[in-house]
Tab-separated table of C-alpha atoms and ligand atoms in Angstrom:
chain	number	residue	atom	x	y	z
A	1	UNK	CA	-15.179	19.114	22.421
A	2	UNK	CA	-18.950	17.635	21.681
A	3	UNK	CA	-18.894	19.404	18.266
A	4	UNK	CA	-15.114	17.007	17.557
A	5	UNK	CA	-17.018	14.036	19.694
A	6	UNK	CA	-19.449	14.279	16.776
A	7	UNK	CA	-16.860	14.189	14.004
A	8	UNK	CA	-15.657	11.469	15.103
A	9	UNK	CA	-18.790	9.622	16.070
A	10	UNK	CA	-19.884	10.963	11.962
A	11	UNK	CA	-16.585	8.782	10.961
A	12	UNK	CA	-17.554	5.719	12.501
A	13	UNK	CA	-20.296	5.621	9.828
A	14	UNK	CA	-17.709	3.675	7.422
A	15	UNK	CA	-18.372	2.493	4.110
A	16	UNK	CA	-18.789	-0.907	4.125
A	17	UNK	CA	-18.111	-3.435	1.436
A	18	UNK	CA	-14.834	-2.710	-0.381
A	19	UNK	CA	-12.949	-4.960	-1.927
A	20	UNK	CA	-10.063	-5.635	-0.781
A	21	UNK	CA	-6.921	-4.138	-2.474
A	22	UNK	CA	-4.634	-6.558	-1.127
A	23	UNK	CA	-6.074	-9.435	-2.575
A	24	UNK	CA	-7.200	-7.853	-6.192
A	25	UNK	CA	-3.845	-6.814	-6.670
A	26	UNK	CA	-1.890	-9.676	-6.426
A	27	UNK	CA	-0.116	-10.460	-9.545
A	28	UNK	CA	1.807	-13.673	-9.067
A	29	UNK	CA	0.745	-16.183	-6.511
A	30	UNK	CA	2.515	-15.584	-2.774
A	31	UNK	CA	5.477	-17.581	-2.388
A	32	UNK	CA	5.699	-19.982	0.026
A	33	UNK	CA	5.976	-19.410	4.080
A	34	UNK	CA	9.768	-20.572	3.706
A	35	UNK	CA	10.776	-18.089	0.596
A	36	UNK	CA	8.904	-15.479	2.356
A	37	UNK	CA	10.980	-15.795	5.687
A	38	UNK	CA	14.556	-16.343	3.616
A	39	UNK	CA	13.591	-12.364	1.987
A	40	UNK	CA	13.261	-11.751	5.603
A	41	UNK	CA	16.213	-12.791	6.622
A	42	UNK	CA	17.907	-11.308	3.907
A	43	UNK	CA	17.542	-7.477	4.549
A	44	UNK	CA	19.573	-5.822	6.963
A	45	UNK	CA	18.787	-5.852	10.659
A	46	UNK	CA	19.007	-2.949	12.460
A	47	UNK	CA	18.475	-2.285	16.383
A	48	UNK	CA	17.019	0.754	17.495
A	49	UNK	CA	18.256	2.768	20.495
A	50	UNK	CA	15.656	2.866	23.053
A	51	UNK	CA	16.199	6.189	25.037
A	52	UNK	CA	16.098	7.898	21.107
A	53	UNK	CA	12.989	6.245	19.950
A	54	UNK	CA	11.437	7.271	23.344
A	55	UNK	CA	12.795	10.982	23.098
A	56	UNK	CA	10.419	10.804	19.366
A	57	UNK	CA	7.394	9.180	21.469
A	58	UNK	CA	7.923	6.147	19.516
A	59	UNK	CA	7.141	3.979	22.715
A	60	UNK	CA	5.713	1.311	21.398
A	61	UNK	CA	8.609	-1.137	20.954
A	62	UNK	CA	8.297	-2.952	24.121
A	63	UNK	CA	4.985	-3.649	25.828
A	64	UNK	CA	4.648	-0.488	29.058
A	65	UNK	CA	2.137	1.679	30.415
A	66	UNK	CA	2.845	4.061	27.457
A	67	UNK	CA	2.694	1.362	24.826
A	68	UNK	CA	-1.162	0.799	25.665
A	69	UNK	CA	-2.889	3.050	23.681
A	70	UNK	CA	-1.190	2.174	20.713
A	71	UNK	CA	-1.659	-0.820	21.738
A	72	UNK	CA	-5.490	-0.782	22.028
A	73	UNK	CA	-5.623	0.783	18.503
A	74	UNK	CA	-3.642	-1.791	16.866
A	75	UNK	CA	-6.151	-4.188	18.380
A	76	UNK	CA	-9.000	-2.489	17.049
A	77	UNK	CA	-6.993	-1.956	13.671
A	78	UNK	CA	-6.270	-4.986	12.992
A	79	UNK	CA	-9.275	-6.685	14.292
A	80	UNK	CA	-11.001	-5.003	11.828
A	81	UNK	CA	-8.546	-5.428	8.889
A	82	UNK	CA	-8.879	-9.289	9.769
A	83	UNK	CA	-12.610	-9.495	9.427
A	84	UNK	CA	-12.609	-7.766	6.226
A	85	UNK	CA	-9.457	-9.571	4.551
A	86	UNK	CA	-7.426	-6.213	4.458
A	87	UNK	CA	-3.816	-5.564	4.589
A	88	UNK	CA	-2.946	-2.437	3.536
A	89	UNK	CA	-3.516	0.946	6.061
A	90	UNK	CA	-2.838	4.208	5.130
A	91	UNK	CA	-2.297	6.800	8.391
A	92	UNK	CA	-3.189	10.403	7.439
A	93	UNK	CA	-4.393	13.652	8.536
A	94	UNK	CA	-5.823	16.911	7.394
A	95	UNK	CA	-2.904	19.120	8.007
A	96	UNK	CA	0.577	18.831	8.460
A	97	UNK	CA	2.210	17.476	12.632
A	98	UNK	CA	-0.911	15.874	13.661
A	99	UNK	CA	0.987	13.123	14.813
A	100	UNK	CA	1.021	11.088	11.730
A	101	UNK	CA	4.558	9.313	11.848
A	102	UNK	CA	4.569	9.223	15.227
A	103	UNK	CA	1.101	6.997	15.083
A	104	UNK	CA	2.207	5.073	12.258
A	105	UNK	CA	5.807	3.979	13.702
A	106	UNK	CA	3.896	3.438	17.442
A	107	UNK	CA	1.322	0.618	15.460
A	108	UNK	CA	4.140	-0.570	13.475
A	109	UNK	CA	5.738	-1.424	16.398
A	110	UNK	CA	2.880	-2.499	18.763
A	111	UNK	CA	1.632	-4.462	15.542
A	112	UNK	CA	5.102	-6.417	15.404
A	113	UNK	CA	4.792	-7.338	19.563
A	114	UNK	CA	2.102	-9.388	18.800
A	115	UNK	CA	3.139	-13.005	18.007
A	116	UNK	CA	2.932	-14.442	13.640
A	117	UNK	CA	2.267	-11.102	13.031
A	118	UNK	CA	4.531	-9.080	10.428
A	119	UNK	CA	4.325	-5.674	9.425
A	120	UNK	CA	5.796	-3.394	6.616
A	121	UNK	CA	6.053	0.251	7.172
A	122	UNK	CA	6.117	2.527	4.067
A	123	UNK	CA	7.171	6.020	4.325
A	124	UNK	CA	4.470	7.500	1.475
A	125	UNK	CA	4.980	11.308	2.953
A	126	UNK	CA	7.702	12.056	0.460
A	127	UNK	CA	7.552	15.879	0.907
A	128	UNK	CA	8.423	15.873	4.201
A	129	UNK	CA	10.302	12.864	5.075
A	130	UNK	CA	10.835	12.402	9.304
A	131	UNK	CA	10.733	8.597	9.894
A	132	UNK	CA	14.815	8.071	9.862
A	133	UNK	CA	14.968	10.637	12.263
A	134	UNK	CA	12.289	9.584	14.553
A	135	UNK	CA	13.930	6.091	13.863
A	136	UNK	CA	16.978	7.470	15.067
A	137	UNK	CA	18.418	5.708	12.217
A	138	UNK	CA	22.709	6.485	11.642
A	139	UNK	CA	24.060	6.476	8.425
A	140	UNK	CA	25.183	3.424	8.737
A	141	UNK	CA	22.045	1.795	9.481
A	142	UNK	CA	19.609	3.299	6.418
A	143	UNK	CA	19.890	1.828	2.989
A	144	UNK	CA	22.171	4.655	0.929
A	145	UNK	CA	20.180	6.893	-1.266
A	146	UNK	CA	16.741	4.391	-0.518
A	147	UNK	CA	13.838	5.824	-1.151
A	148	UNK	CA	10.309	5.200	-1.717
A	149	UNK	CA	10.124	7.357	-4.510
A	150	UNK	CA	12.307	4.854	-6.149
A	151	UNK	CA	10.950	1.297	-4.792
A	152	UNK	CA	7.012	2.747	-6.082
A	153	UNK	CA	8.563	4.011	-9.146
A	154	UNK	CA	10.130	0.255	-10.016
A	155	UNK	CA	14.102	1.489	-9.576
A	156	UNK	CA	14.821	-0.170	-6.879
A	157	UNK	CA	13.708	-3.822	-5.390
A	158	UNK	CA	12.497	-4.005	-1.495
A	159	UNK	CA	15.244	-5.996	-1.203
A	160	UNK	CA	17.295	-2.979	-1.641
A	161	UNK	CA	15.215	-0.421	-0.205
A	162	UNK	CA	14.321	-2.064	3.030
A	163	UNK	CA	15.398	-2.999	6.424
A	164	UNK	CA	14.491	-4.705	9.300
A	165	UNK	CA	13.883	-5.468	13.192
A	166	UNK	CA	13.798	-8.334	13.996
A	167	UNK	CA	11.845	-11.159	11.394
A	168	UNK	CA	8.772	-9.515	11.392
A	169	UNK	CA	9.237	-5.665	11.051
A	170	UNK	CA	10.256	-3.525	7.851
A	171	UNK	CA	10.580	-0.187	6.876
A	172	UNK	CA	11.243	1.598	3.945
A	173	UNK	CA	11.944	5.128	4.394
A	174	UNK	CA	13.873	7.924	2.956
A	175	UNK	CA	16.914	10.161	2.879
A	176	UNK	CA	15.876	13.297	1.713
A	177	UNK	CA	12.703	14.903	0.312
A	178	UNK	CA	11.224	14.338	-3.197
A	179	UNK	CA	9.495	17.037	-5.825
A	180	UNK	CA	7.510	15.116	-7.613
A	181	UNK	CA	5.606	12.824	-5.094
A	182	UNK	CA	2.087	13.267	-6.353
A	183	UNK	CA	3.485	11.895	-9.976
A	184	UNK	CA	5.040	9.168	-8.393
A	185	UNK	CA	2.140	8.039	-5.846
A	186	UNK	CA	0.084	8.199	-9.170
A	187	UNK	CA	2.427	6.007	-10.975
A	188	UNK	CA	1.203	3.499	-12.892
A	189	UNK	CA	3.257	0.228	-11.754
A	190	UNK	CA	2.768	1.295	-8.038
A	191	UNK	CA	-0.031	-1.103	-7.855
A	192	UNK	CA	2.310	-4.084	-9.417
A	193	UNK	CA	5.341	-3.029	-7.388
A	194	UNK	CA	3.070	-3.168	-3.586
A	195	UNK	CA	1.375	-6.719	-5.279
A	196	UNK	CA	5.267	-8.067	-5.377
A	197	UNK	CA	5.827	-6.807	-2.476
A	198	UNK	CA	2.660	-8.310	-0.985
A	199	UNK	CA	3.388	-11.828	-2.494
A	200	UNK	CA	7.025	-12.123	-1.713
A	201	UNK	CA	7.309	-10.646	1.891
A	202	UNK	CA	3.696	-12.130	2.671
A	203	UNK	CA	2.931	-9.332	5.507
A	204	UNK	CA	0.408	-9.158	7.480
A	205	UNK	CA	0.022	-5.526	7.180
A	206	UNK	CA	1.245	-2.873	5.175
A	207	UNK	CA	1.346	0.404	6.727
A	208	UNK	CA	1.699	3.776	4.886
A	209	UNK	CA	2.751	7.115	6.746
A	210	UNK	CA	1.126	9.458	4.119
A	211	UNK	CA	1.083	13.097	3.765
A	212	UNK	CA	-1.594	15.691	4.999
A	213	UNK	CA	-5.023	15.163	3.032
A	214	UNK	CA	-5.807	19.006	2.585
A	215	UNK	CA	-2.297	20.363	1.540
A	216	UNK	CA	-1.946	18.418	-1.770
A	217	UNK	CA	-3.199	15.392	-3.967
A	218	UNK	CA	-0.869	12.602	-3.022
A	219	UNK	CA	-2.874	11.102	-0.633
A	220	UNK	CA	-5.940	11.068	-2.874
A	221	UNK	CA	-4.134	9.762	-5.296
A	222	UNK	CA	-2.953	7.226	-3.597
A	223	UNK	CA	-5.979	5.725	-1.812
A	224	UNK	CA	-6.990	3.460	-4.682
A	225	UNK	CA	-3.997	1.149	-3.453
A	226	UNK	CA	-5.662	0.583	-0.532
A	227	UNK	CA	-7.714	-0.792	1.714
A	228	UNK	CA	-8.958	1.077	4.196
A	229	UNK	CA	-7.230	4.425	6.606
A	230	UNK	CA	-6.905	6.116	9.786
A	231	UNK	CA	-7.220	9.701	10.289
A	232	UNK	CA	-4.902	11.521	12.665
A	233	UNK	CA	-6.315	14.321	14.182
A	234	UNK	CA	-4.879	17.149	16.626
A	235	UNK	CA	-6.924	18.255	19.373
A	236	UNK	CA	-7.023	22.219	19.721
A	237	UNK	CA	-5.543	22.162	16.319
A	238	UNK	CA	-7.886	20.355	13.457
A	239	UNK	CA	-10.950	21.944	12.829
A	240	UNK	CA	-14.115	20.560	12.491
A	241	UNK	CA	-14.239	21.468	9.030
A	242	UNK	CA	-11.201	19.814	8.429
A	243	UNK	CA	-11.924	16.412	9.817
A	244	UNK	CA	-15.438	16.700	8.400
A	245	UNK	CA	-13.946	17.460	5.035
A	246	UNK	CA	-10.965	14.588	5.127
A	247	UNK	CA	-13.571	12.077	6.456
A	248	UNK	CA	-15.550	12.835	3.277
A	249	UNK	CA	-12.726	12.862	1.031
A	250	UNK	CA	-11.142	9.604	2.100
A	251	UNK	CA	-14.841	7.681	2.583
A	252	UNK	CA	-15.330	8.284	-1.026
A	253	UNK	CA	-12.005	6.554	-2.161
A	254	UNK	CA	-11.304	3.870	0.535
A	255	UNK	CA	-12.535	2.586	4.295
A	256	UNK	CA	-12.377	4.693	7.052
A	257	UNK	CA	-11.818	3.332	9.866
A	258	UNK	CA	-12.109	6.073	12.125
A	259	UNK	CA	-10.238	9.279	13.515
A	260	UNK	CA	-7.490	9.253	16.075
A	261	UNK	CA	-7.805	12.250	18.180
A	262	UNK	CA	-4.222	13.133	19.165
A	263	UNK	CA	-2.096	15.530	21.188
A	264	UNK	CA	-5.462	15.328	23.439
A	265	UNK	CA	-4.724	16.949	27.643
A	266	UNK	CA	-7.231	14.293	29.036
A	267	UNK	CA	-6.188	12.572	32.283
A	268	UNK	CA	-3.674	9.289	31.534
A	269	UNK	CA	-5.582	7.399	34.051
A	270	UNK	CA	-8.562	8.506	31.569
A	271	UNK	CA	-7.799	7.910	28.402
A	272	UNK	CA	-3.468	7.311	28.120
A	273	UNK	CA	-1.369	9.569	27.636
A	274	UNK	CA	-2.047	9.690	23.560
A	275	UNK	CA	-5.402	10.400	23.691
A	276	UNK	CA	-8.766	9.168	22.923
A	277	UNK	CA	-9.672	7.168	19.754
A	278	UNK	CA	-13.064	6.213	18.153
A	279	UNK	CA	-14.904	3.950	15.872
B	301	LIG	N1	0.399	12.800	21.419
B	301	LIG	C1	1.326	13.750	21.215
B	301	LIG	N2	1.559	14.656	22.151
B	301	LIG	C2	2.471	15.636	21.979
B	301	LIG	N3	3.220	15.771	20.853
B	301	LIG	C3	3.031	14.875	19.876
B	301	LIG	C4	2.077	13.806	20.002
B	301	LIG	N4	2.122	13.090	18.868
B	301	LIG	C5	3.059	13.664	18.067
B	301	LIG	N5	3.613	14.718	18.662
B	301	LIG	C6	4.671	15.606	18.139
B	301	LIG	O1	4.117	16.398	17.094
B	301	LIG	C7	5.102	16.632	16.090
B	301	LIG	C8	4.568	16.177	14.756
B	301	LIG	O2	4.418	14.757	14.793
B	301	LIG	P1	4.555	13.885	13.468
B	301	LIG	O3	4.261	12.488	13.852
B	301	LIG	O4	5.859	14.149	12.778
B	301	LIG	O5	3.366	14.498	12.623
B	301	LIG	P2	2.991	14.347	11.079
B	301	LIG	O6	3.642	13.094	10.580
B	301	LIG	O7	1.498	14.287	11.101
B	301	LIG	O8	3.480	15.585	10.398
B	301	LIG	C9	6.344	15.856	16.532
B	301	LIG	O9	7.213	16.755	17.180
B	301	LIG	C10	5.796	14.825	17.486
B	301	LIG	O10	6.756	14.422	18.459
B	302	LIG	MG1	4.985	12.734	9.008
C-alpha cells in the first residue's frame, strides 16, 4: 500500500501549463446562452430508474451518504478545471474494469447536482461499450443505432446522437461495439466535431469514458483533444508498474490530474465507500 501511496503521490506532480483544448479548438464563436438552452431542450429527456442505477453503483444522482465521494472528486475536478480554463476530462485506466464507467457516470451525475453547471458525457470506450446498461437505458429510451463512432466521425449531429436528464445532463453512448475505434478516435474532424459541440451546447464539462491505456492506442490517440485526465485505478488489481507507466504515458500528452484509487476495502467512515483519491 506505501509503494501505490507513492504512485499516486508521483501523479500529483502534474504538468503544468497546457493550453487549453477547449478554447483552441473552437471553430465558430459559442452561440448565445438562449440558443444553447433551446438545443437543450430539444434532445430527448429520459428519466432514469433509481433502484437500477443503484444496482450499477451509479449513486450519484441524488445527493446521500454514498454520493460523497464522488462528490468530493467532482469538487476537486472541477475546481481545478476552473482555474485552468478547462472543459474537457478524459476518465481512464491502465487495464480493463477498474471502475472507469462507473467513475465517469458517478461525476457526471454529481457534476450535474451542482447548480449552472452542465455536463456532457461521451462514451469514447467503443470496444467495449457498458454505459446503456449501467444507464439502465430501454430501447425506447437510447437514440436507435447512436453511436459515438458516428457523431466523432461527422455522420451524425449531437442533436441526433444525444439525450438528456434534465437541462443540464447529456450523454452520448452506444448500442453495440465498434472495430475500428482507434481509426475513428484518430479521425481527423474529431477535433471540429467536439469544437461544435462545445460552441452550440456551451457545457461546462465534457466528460469522456475512454478505454484502458495499456490494451490499445485509442486513448493515446485521443488525448490531444483534451485537456487534462483522471486515472482509475483498482486496488489489489493495478500494478505499480502499470500506474507508473499510464501516469507517464498520459503526462506526456495531456494534464493529469491525479489517480483514483478504486475498489479500495478501507473503512467508509475512513475514506467512503469508493475509496481514497489523491492529488
Ligand atoms: N468501487 C467499486 N467497488 C466494487 N466494484 C466496483 C467499484 N467500481 C466499479 N466496480 C465494478 O467493477 C466492474 C467494472 O466497472 P466499470 O466501471 O465497467 O469498469 P471499466 O469501465 O474500467 O471497464 C463493474 O462490475 C462495476 O460495478
Ligand atoms: Mg468502461
Amino acid at each position: 500500500m506505501e509503494r501505490l501511496q507513492a504512485a499516486i503521490t508521483k501523479a500529483r506532480e502534474k504538468q503544468k501549463g497546457m493550453a487549453p483544448q477547449s478554447a483552441s479548438r473552437q471553430n465558430s464563436g459559442p452561440a448565445p446562452q438562449s440558443e444553447a438552452s433551446a438545443l437543450w431542450q430539444a434532445l430527448p429527456e429520459v428519466t432514469f430508474n433509481p433502484r437500477t442505477l443503484t444496482q450499477n453503483r451509479i449513486v450519484s444522482m441524488e445527493a446521500s451518504a454514498e454520493a460523497t465521494p464522488f462528490d468530493m472528486l467532482r469538487t476537486r475536478t472541477m475546481r481545478i478545471m476552473q482555474e485552468q480554463g478547462w472543459k474537457r476530462l478524459a476518465v481512464t485506466s491502465p487495464t480493463p474494469s477498474c471502475g472507469k464507467s462507473t467513475i465517469a457516470l458517478n461525476l457526471a451525475f454529481s457534476m450535474a447536482r451542482q447548480p449552472n453547471t452542465s455536463a456532457i458525457q461521451i462514451e469514447a470506450d467503443m470496444r467495449q461499450p457498458s454505459q446503456n446498461r449501467l444507464l439502465g437505458l430501454s430501447r425506447q429510451d437510447r437514440r436507435s443505432g447512436s453511436s459515438v463512432a458516428d457523431l466523432l466521425s461527422g455522420q451524425t449531429q449531437f442533436s441526433e446522437a444525444a439525450i438528456r436528464r434534465g437541462n443540464d445532463l447529456a450523454f452520448v453512448t452506444n448500442e453495440a461495439p465498434v472495430r475500428n475505434a482507434s481509426d475513428i478516435l484518430l479521425g481527423e474532424g474529431v477535433g471540429d466535431v467536439l469544437a461544435q459541440i462545445e460552441a452550440d451546447y456551451q457545457p461546462h464539462a465534457m466528460i469522456f469514458d475512454m478505454p484502458p491505456v495499456l490494451v490499445n492506442d485509442d486513448t493515446m490517440a485521443f488525448m490531444q483533444h483534451v485537456d487534462c485526465v483522471l486515472i482509475i485505478a483498482a486496488a489489489e488489481r493495478s500494478t505499480i508498474a502499470e500506474i507508473d507507466r499510464c501516469e507517464r504515458d498520459l503526462a506526456s500528452q495531456t494534464n493529469v490530474l491525479g489517480v483514483v484509487l478504486n475498489k479500495c476495502h478501507f473503512t467508509p467512515s475512513e475514506y467512503g465507500s469508493y475509496g481514497k483519491y489523491g492529488y
